[in-house]
CSV table of C-alpha atoms in Angstrom, one decimal:
chain,number,residue,atom,x,y,z
A,1,UNK,CA,158.0,80.4,178.7
A,2,UNK,CA,160.7,80.6,181.2
A,3,UNK,CA,159.5,79.4,184.9
A,4,UNK,CA,158.9,82.1,187.6
A,5,UNK,CA,162.3,80.8,189.3
A,6,UNK,CA,164.6,81.2,186.4
A,7,UNK,CA,163.0,84.9,185.7
A,8,UNK,CA,163.6,86.0,189.1
A,9,UNK,CA,167.2,84.3,189.0
A,10,UNK,CA,168.1,86.3,186.3
A,11,UNK,CA,166.9,89.7,187.8
A,12,UNK,CA,168.9,88.7,190.7
A,13,UNK,CA,171.8,88.3,188.3
A,14,UNK,CA,171.1,91.8,187.1
A,15,UNK,CA,170.8,93.4,190.5
A,16,UNK,CA,172.2,91.1,193.2
A,17,UNK,CA,170.7,93.7,195.7
A,18,UNK,CA,167.1,92.5,195.1
A,19,UNK,CA,168.1,89.3,197.6
A,20,UNK,CA,169.0,91.8,200.5
A,21,UNK,CA,171.8,93.6,202.0
A,22,UNK,CA,172.3,91.2,205.3
A,23,UNK,CA,171.2,88.0,206.3
A,24,UNK,CA,168.0,89.3,208.1
A,25,UNK,CA,166.7,91.0,204.9
A,26,UNK,CA,168.0,88.0,203.1
A,27,UNK,CA,165.8,85.4,205.0
A,28,UNK,CA,162.6,87.6,205.3
A,29,UNK,CA,163.0,88.3,201.1
A,30,UNK,CA,163.1,84.6,201.0
A,31,UNK,CA,160.2,84.1,203.0
A,32,UNK,CA,158.3,86.7,200.8
A,33,UNK,CA,159.1,84.9,197.6
A,34,UNK,CA,157.4,81.9,198.7
A,35,UNK,CA,154.6,83.4,199.7
A,36,UNK,CA,154.1,85.4,196.3
A,37,UNK,CA,152.1,82.6,194.7
A,38,UNK,CA,149.5,82.6,197.4
A,39,UNK,CA,148.9,86.6,197.2
A,40,UNK,CA,147.3,86.2,193.4
A,41,UNK,CA,144.5,83.9,194.3
A,42,UNK,CA,142.5,86.6,196.0
A,43,UNK,CA,143.3,89.9,193.8
A,44,UNK,CA,141.0,92.0,195.9
A,45,UNK,CA,142.7,91.4,198.7
A,46,UNK,CA,146.2,91.8,197.3
A,47,UNK,CA,145.0,95.2,195.7
A,48,UNK,CA,144.1,96.4,199.2
A,49,UNK,CA,147.5,95.1,200.5
A,50,UNK,CA,149.2,97.0,198.0
A,51,UNK,CA,147.4,100.2,198.2
A,52,UNK,CA,149.9,101.6,200.8
A,53,UNK,CA,153.0,100.0,199.8
A,54,UNK,CA,155.5,100.8,197.0
A,55,UNK,CA,157.6,97.4,197.6
A,56,UNK,CA,156.9,94.5,199.4
A,57,UNK,CA,159.8,94.9,201.6
A,58,UNK,CA,161.1,98.0,202.9
A,59,UNK,CA,161.5,100.7,200.8
A,60,UNK,CA,163.5,99.1,197.5
A,61,UNK,CA,162.6,96.6,195.4
A,62,UNK,CA,163.3,92.9,196.1
A,63,UNK,CA,163.3,89.4,194.6
A,64,UNK,CA,159.5,89.1,196.3
A,65,UNK,CA,158.6,92.0,193.9
A,66,UNK,CA,160.1,90.2,190.8
A,67,UNK,CA,158.3,86.8,191.9
A,68,UNK,CA,155.0,88.6,192.6
A,69,UNK,CA,155.3,90.4,189.5
A,70,UNK,CA,155.6,86.9,187.3
A,71,UNK,CA,153.3,85.2,189.4
A,72,UNK,CA,150.4,88.2,188.5
A,73,UNK,CA,151.5,88.0,184.8
A,74,UNK,CA,149.5,85.6,183.0
A,75,UNK,CA,146.4,86.8,184.8
A,76,UNK,CA,146.9,90.7,184.0
A,77,UNK,CA,148.6,90.3,180.4
A,78,UNK,CA,145.6,88.3,179.6
A,79,UNK,CA,142.6,90.4,181.2
A,80,UNK,CA,140.6,92.8,179.0
A,81,UNK,CA,141.6,96.5,179.3
A,82,UNK,CA,138.2,97.3,180.7
A,83,UNK,CA,139.2,95.1,183.9
A,84,UNK,CA,142.3,96.6,184.6
A,85,UNK,CA,141.0,100.0,186.8
A,86,UNK,CA,139.1,97.7,188.9
A,87,UNK,CA,142.3,96.8,190.8
A,88,UNK,CA,144.3,100.3,190.7
A,89,UNK,CA,146.8,99.8,193.4
A,90,UNK,CA,147.8,96.3,192.0
A,91,UNK,CA,148.2,97.3,188.8
A,92,UNK,CA,150.2,100.6,189.7
A,93,UNK,CA,152.4,98.1,191.8
A,94,UNK,CA,152.7,95.9,188.5
A,95,UNK,CA,153.5,98.8,185.9
A,96,UNK,CA,156.0,99.9,188.5
A,97,UNK,CA,157.8,96.6,188.9
A,98,UNK,CA,157.9,95.8,185.2
A,99,UNK,CA,159.9,99.4,184.9
A,100,UNK,CA,162.9,98.3,187.1
A,101,UNK,CA,165.8,97.7,185.2
A,102,UNK,CA,166.4,94.3,186.6
A,103,UNK,CA,163.2,93.0,185.4
A,104,UNK,CA,164.1,94.4,181.7
A,105,UNK,CA,167.2,92.6,181.8
A,106,UNK,CA,165.5,89.4,182.8
A,107,UNK,CA,163.2,90.0,179.9
A,108,UNK,CA,165.9,90.3,177.5
A,109,UNK,CA,168.0,87.2,179.0
A,110,UNK,CA,164.8,85.2,178.6
A,111,UNK,CA,163.0,86.1,175.5
A,112,UNK,CA,159.2,86.3,175.6
A,113,UNK,CA,159.0,85.3,179.2
A,114,UNK,CA,156.7,87.6,180.8
A,115,UNK,CA,156.9,90.7,178.6
A,116,UNK,CA,155.9,93.9,179.4
A,117,UNK,CA,152.0,94.8,180.0
A,118,UNK,CA,151.3,97.8,177.5
A,119,UNK,CA,148.5,99.9,179.1
A,120,UNK,CA,147.0,103.5,179.0
A,121,UNK,CA,147.8,104.9,182.1
A,122,UNK,CA,144.6,107.4,181.6
A,123,UNK,CA,142.0,104.5,182.3
A,124,UNK,CA,143.2,104.3,185.9
A,125,UNK,CA,140.9,105.0,188.8
A,126,UNK,CA,141.4,106.9,191.8
A,127,UNK,CA,141.6,104.4,194.9
A,128,UNK,CA,138.7,105.4,197.2
A,129,UNK,CA,140.0,107.0,200.3
A,130,UNK,CA,137.8,106.1,203.6
A,131,UNK,CA,137.4,108.6,206.2
A,132,UNK,CA,138.5,107.4,209.7
A,133,UNK,CA,135.4,106.5,211.9
A,134,UNK,CA,134.1,109.4,214.1
A,135,UNK,CA,135.5,109.4,217.9
A,136,UNK,CA,133.0,108.7,220.4
A,137,UNK,CA,132.7,111.4,223.1
A,138,UNK,CA,132.6,109.8,227.1
A,139,UNK,CA,129.9,111.1,228.8
A,140,UNK,CA,131.1,113.1,231.7
A,141,UNK,CA,130.3,111.4,235.2
A,142,UNK,CA,127.5,113.1,237.6
A,143,UNK,CA,128.6,114.9,240.0
A,144,UNK,CA,128.1,113.7,243.9
A,145,UNK,CA,124.9,115.0,245.6
A,146,UNK,CA,125.4,117.9,247.8
A,147,UNK,CA,125.1,117.9,251.6
A,148,UNK,CA,124.4,121.6,252.5
A,149,UNK,CA,122.1,124.4,251.0
A,150,UNK,CA,125.6,126.3,250.5
A,151,UNK,CA,126.9,123.5,248.5
A,152,UNK,CA,123.1,123.1,246.3
A,153,UNK,CA,123.8,126.5,245.7
A,154,UNK,CA,127.3,126.2,244.2
A,155,UNK,CA,126.5,123.4,242.5
A,156,UNK,CA,123.6,124.4,240.7
A,157,UNK,CA,125.2,127.7,239.9
A,158,UNK,CA,128.1,125.7,238.0
A,159,UNK,CA,125.8,123.7,236.3
A,160,UNK,CA,123.5,126.6,235.1
A,161,UNK,CA,126.9,128.5,234.4
A,162,UNK,CA,128.2,125.7,232.5
A,163,UNK,CA,125.2,125.7,230.3
A,164,UNK,CA,125.3,129.7,229.8
A,165,UNK,CA,128.9,129.1,228.7
A,166,UNK,CA,127.9,126.6,225.7
A,167,UNK,CA,125.4,128.5,224.6
A,168,UNK,CA,127.6,131.6,224.4
A,169,UNK,CA,130.3,129.3,222.9
A,170,UNK,CA,127.8,128.4,220.1
A,171,UNK,CA,126.7,131.8,219.6
A,172,UNK,CA,127.0,131.3,215.6
A,173,UNK,CA,124.0,129.4,215.9
A,174,UNK,CA,121.8,130.3,219.0
A,175,UNK,CA,119.7,133.3,218.9
A,176,UNK,CA,120.7,136.5,221.8
A,177,UNK,CA,117.4,135.9,223.0
A,178,UNK,CA,118.5,132.1,224.2
A,179,UNK,CA,121.2,133.3,225.9
A,180,UNK,CA,119.3,135.9,227.8
A,181,UNK,CA,117.0,133.2,228.7
A,182,UNK,CA,119.8,130.7,230.0
A,183,UNK,CA,120.9,133.6,232.2
A,184,UNK,CA,117.4,134.2,233.4
A,185,UNK,CA,116.9,130.5,234.7
A,186,UNK,CA,120.5,130.8,236.2
A,187,UNK,CA,119.3,133.9,238.6
A,188,UNK,CA,116.2,132.1,239.1
A,189,UNK,CA,117.9,129.2,240.5
A,190,UNK,CA,120.5,130.6,242.4
A,191,UNK,CA,117.9,133.2,243.7
A,192,UNK,CA,116.0,130.0,244.9
A,193,UNK,CA,118.7,128.0,246.3
A,194,UNK,CA,120.4,130.9,248.4
A,195,UNK,CA,116.6,131.7,249.9
A,196,UNK,CA,116.9,128.4,252.0
A,197,UNK,CA,120.3,128.9,252.8
A,198,UNK,CA,121.7,129.6,256.3
A,199,UNK,CA,121.1,132.9,258.2
A,200,UNK,CA,123.8,135.0,259.7
A,201,UNK,CA,123.9,136.6,263.2
A,202,UNK,CA,121.3,139.2,262.4
A,203,UNK,CA,119.0,136.4,260.9
A,204,UNK,CA,119.3,138.3,257.7
A,205,UNK,CA,120.0,135.7,254.9
A,206,UNK,CA,123.2,135.7,253.1
A,207,UNK,CA,123.2,137.2,249.8
A,208,UNK,CA,125.2,135.3,247.2
A,209,UNK,CA,127.5,137.6,244.9
A,210,UNK,CA,126.8,137.1,241.2
A,211,UNK,CA,129.7,136.2,239.4
A,212,UNK,CA,130.1,137.4,236.0
A,213,UNK,CA,130.4,134.9,233.3
A,214,UNK,CA,133.0,134.8,231.0
A,215,UNK,CA,131.9,134.5,227.1
A,216,UNK,CA,133.7,132.0,225.3
A,217,UNK,CA,135.2,132.7,222.2
A,218,UNK,CA,133.4,131.2,219.3
A,219,UNK,CA,134.9,128.0,218.0
A,220,UNK,CA,137.1,128.9,215.0
A,221,UNK,CA,136.7,127.1,211.5
A,222,UNK,CA,138.8,124.2,211.0
A,223,UNK,CA,141.5,124.7,208.3
A,224,UNK,CA,140.9,122.6,205.1
A,225,UNK,CA,143.5,119.8,204.5
A,226,UNK,CA,144.3,118.4,201.3
A,227,UNK,CA,141.9,115.4,200.3
A,228,UNK,CA,145.1,113.4,198.8
A,229,UNK,CA,148.5,114.0,197.6
A,230,UNK,CA,149.1,117.2,195.3
A,231,UNK,CA,151.6,117.6,192.8
A,232,UNK,CA,152.7,121.0,194.5
A,233,UNK,CA,154.0,119.0,197.9
A,234,UNK,CA,157.1,118.2,195.3
A,235,UNK,CA,159.6,120.4,195.7
A,236,UNK,CA,161.5,120.6,192.1
A,237,UNK,CA,164.5,122.9,191.4
A,238,UNK,CA,166.8,123.8,188.6
A,239,UNK,CA,169.8,122.0,189.3
A,240,UNK,CA,173.5,122.0,187.8
A,241,UNK,CA,175.6,118.7,187.5
A,242,UNK,CA,178.8,119.9,188.7
A,243,UNK,CA,180.6,116.6,188.6
A,244,UNK,CA,179.9,113.0,188.0
A,245,UNK,CA,181.7,109.7,188.3
A,246,UNK,CA,180.7,105.9,188.3
A,247,UNK,CA,179.3,104.6,191.6
A,248,UNK,CA,182.6,102.7,193.1
A,249,UNK,CA,180.4,99.2,194.2
A,250,UNK,CA,177.6,99.7,191.7
A,251,UNK,CA,178.1,99.1,188.1
A,252,UNK,CA,174.5,100.7,187.0
A,253,UNK,CA,174.7,103.6,189.1
A,254,UNK,CA,176.5,107.3,188.5
A,255,UNK,CA,177.4,109.4,191.7
A,256,UNK,CA,176.6,113.2,190.8
A,257,UNK,CA,177.5,116.5,192.6
A,258,UNK,CA,174.8,118.8,191.8
A,259,UNK,CA,174.4,122.7,192.6
A,260,UNK,CA,170.6,123.4,193.8
A,261,UNK,CA,171.0,126.8,194.8
A,262,UNK,CA,172.2,125.8,198.3
A,263,UNK,CA,175.5,126.4,200.2
A,264,UNK,CA,177.0,122.9,199.4
A,265,UNK,CA,175.9,120.9,196.3
A,266,UNK,CA,173.9,117.8,197.1
A,267,UNK,CA,175.1,114.1,196.4
A,268,UNK,CA,172.9,112.1,193.9
A,269,UNK,CA,172.9,108.5,193.0
A,270,UNK,CA,171.5,107.9,189.6
A,271,UNK,CA,170.9,104.4,187.4
A,272,UNK,CA,171.8,106.1,184.2
A,273,UNK,CA,175.3,104.4,183.3
A,274,UNK,CA,173.5,102.2,180.6
A,275,UNK,CA,171.8,105.3,179.0
A,276,UNK,CA,174.1,108.3,179.2
A,277,UNK,CA,177.7,108.7,179.1
A,278,UNK,CA,179.4,110.9,182.1
A,279,UNK,CA,180.0,113.7,179.2
A,280,UNK,CA,176.3,113.9,178.5
A,281,UNK,CA,175.8,114.6,182.1
A,282,UNK,CA,178.6,116.6,183.4
A,283,UNK,CA,177.4,120.4,183.1
A,284,UNK,CA,174.1,119.6,182.3
A,285,UNK,CA,171.1,122.4,183.5
A,286,UNK,CA,168.4,119.8,184.9
A,287,UNK,CA,165.4,119.0,187.0
A,288,UNK,CA,166.1,117.9,190.6
A,289,UNK,CA,163.4,116.7,192.9
A,290,UNK,CA,164.7,117.7,196.5
A,291,UNK,CA,162.4,116.8,199.2
A,292,UNK,CA,162.4,112.8,198.9
A,293,UNK,CA,163.5,111.3,202.1
A,294,UNK,CA,167.8,110.7,201.5
A,295,UNK,CA,168.3,106.9,201.0
A,296,UNK,CA,171.9,105.0,200.9
A,297,UNK,CA,172.6,103.4,197.8
A,298,UNK,CA,175.3,100.8,198.1
A,299,UNK,CA,176.8,102.8,200.4
A,300,UNK,CA,176.4,106.3,199.0
A,301,UNK,CA,173.9,108.5,200.5
A,302,UNK,CA,171.7,109.9,197.8
A,303,UNK,CA,170.1,113.4,198.8
A,304,UNK,CA,167.8,114.0,195.8
A,305,UNK,CA,166.4,112.4,192.3
A,306,UNK,CA,167.1,113.2,188.7
A,307,UNK,CA,163.9,114.0,186.9
A,308,UNK,CA,164.4,112.1,183.8
A,309,UNK,CA,161.8,111.0,180.5
A,310,UNK,CA,161.5,107.6,179.7
A,311,UNK,CA,160.2,106.5,176.3
A,312,UNK,CA,157.0,105.2,176.0
A,313,UNK,CA,158.4,102.4,174.1
A,314,UNK,CA,160.6,101.6,176.9
A,315,UNK,CA,163.7,102.5,178.2
A,316,UNK,CA,166.1,100.0,176.3
A,317,UNK,CA,164.2,100.6,173.0
A,318,UNK,CA,163.5,104.9,172.9
A,319,UNK,CA,166.1,105.7,175.7
A,320,UNK,CA,165.9,108.1,178.4
A,321,UNK,CA,166.5,111.8,178.4
A,322,UNK,CA,166.7,114.5,181.0
A,323,UNK,CA,163.8,117.0,181.5
A,324,UNK,CA,165.2,120.3,180.5
A,325,UNK,CA,164.4,123.9,182.2
A,326,UNK,CA,164.2,126.7,179.7
A,327,UNK,CA,167.7,127.9,178.9
A,328,UNK,CA,169.4,130.4,181.0
A,329,UNK,CA,167.9,128.9,184.4
A,330,UNK,CA,170.0,129.2,187.4
A,331,UNK,CA,170.6,126.6,190.0
A,332,UNK,CA,168.2,126.9,192.7
A,333,UNK,CA,165.0,128.3,190.6
A,334,UNK,CA,161.6,127.1,191.7
A,335,UNK,CA,159.6,124.8,189.4
A,336,UNK,CA,156.0,124.6,189.8
A,337,UNK,CA,152.6,123.5,188.2
A,338,UNK,CA,150.4,125.7,186.1
A,339,UNK,CA,147.0,126.2,187.7
A,340,UNK,CA,145.7,128.6,190.5
A,341,UNK,CA,145.5,125.7,193.0
A,342,UNK,CA,149.6,124.7,192.5
A,343,UNK,CA,151.3,127.9,191.5
A,344,UNK,CA,151.8,129.4,194.9
A,345,UNK,CA,151.5,126.3,197.2
A,346,UNK,CA,154.4,125.6,199.2
A,347,UNK,CA,156.1,122.3,198.9
A,348,UNK,CA,156.6,119.9,201.7
A,349,UNK,CA,159.9,120.0,203.7
A,350,UNK,CA,160.0,116.4,203.3
A,351,UNK,CA,158.0,114.0,201.5
A,352,UNK,CA,156.7,111.5,203.9
A,353,UNK,CA,157.9,108.0,202.6
A,354,UNK,CA,154.6,106.4,204.6
A,355,UNK,CA,151.8,108.2,202.4
A,356,UNK,CA,153.6,107.3,199.2
A,357,UNK,CA,153.1,111.4,197.9
A,358,UNK,CA,155.2,111.0,195.0
A,359,UNK,CA,154.2,107.5,194.1
A,360,UNK,CA,150.7,108.6,193.9
A,361,UNK,CA,151.3,111.6,191.7
A,362,UNK,CA,154.0,110.2,189.3
A,363,UNK,CA,152.1,108.1,187.2
A,364,UNK,CA,150.3,111.4,185.7
A,365,UNK,CA,153.7,112.9,184.6
A,366,UNK,CA,153.8,112.9,180.8
A,367,UNK,CA,155.7,114.9,177.8
A,368,UNK,CA,153.0,116.3,175.6
A,369,UNK,CA,152.9,116.2,171.6
A,370,UNK,CA,155.0,119.5,171.7
A,371,UNK,CA,157.6,117.5,174.3
A,372,UNK,CA,156.3,120.0,177.1
A,373,UNK,CA,156.5,118.2,180.7
A,374,UNK,CA,153.0,118.2,182.3
A,375,UNK,CA,150.9,116.4,184.9
A,376,UNK,CA,147.5,115.2,184.2
A,377,UNK,CA,145.2,115.2,186.7
A,378,UNK,CA,143.6,111.5,187.0
A,379,UNK,CA,140.2,113.0,188.2
A,380,UNK,CA,139.7,115.7,186.1
A,381,UNK,CA,142.0,114.9,183.5
A,382,UNK,CA,143.2,118.7,183.2
A,383,UNK,CA,146.3,119.2,181.9
A,384,UNK,CA,148.7,121.2,184.0
A,385,UNK,CA,152.1,121.9,182.1
A,386,UNK,CA,155.5,122.1,184.5
A,387,UNK,CA,157.6,125.1,184.3
A,388,UNK,CA,159.7,128.0,185.7
A,389,UNK,CA,158.9,131.6,185.8
A,390,UNK,CA,160.7,131.8,182.5
A,391,UNK,CA,158.9,128.9,180.4
A,392,UNK,CA,157.6,125.1,180.4
A,393,UNK,CA,160.1,122.3,180.9
A,394,UNK,CA,160.8,120.2,177.7
A,395,UNK,CA,162.7,117.2,176.6
A,396,UNK,CA,164.4,117.0,173.4
A,397,UNK,CA,162.9,114.2,171.4
A,398,UNK,CA,160.4,112.3,173.6
A,399,UNK,CA,156.5,112.3,173.3
A,400,UNK,CA,154.3,110.5,175.5
A,401,UNK,CA,157.0,109.8,177.7
A,402,UNK,CA,156.5,108.9,181.3
A,403,UNK,CA,158.6,111.2,183.8
A,404,UNK,CA,160.3,109.8,186.7
């Protein structure tokens, strides 16, 4: 078996961008490469480190990822399948890196070196999400002691009024009797304090006017937030490829112009040169993911991603196909997931890369025995087909394929 450095060099030869685009990136990536061997000594710590990450450095794969893949390989390839779900983030990362074109190219140029791990994704467990600790409320400072009977009256009045407002604000759980009791306490204390107050010229005690208490509104129930990334957050639309050409500075990339129902077509970069011809792509009606954060790929800014199906036997062996909407679909048509929870949900305007929404959902994308596209909920194992108003999305040939 070839050593790690030879494997990393072969991947870099297939994709020079792995080493970084400038001196700063190259230095940071080289440093990470030297640290990857130490990472594998504590897999639990590494699993925790990888939970929020897609790649070790920035938002693109690098030589450090290939190096870590190679160092992890002996452990994961020999471990029983029953142990895989114990490190879900680590395994997700490993499978993601092994699917990179550069890694697959290195595997071909160095036969039998670090071969791909074949695993049933349905065995993966969902990483535990820990709730943040509750905030501790600071106690209010006690009011300074009053100097006069008048100020005593005001202080006591304010304190009791505050208690009454709090009792009223919690009217949903406090009975009307308790609120009335608080009012009676206020009147008794205020009256007692006022009786000892300063007298006016006629020797008569000043009378304290009662202020009407404003009833606080009952607290509104907080809106329920999603417990985690949901597939309905992804904005998928029907797109039509208007034009396609080779990327001027990247041999593996096409640059497409795609109509997704907006005023102007979107520019999209895709790594399909190895798998499809320009004629296969030009004019095709396909599926476009529209709310990923735009990325610059070798000097060309890409504003979306094409949804493709990769054979379960591997891209090189079984190939890649587009996922197609129903015949007659028009650019811009909404694509959604079946199920009451998802069908009418509005997608995010733009997915936050830090929250890893697409990366969390994507492992559940698959094509069924009917070649229909679907998402399988990792917790409930329920199947949610992906569709437009006119029907379910399908591939032409691939069954059990991964979608990305």
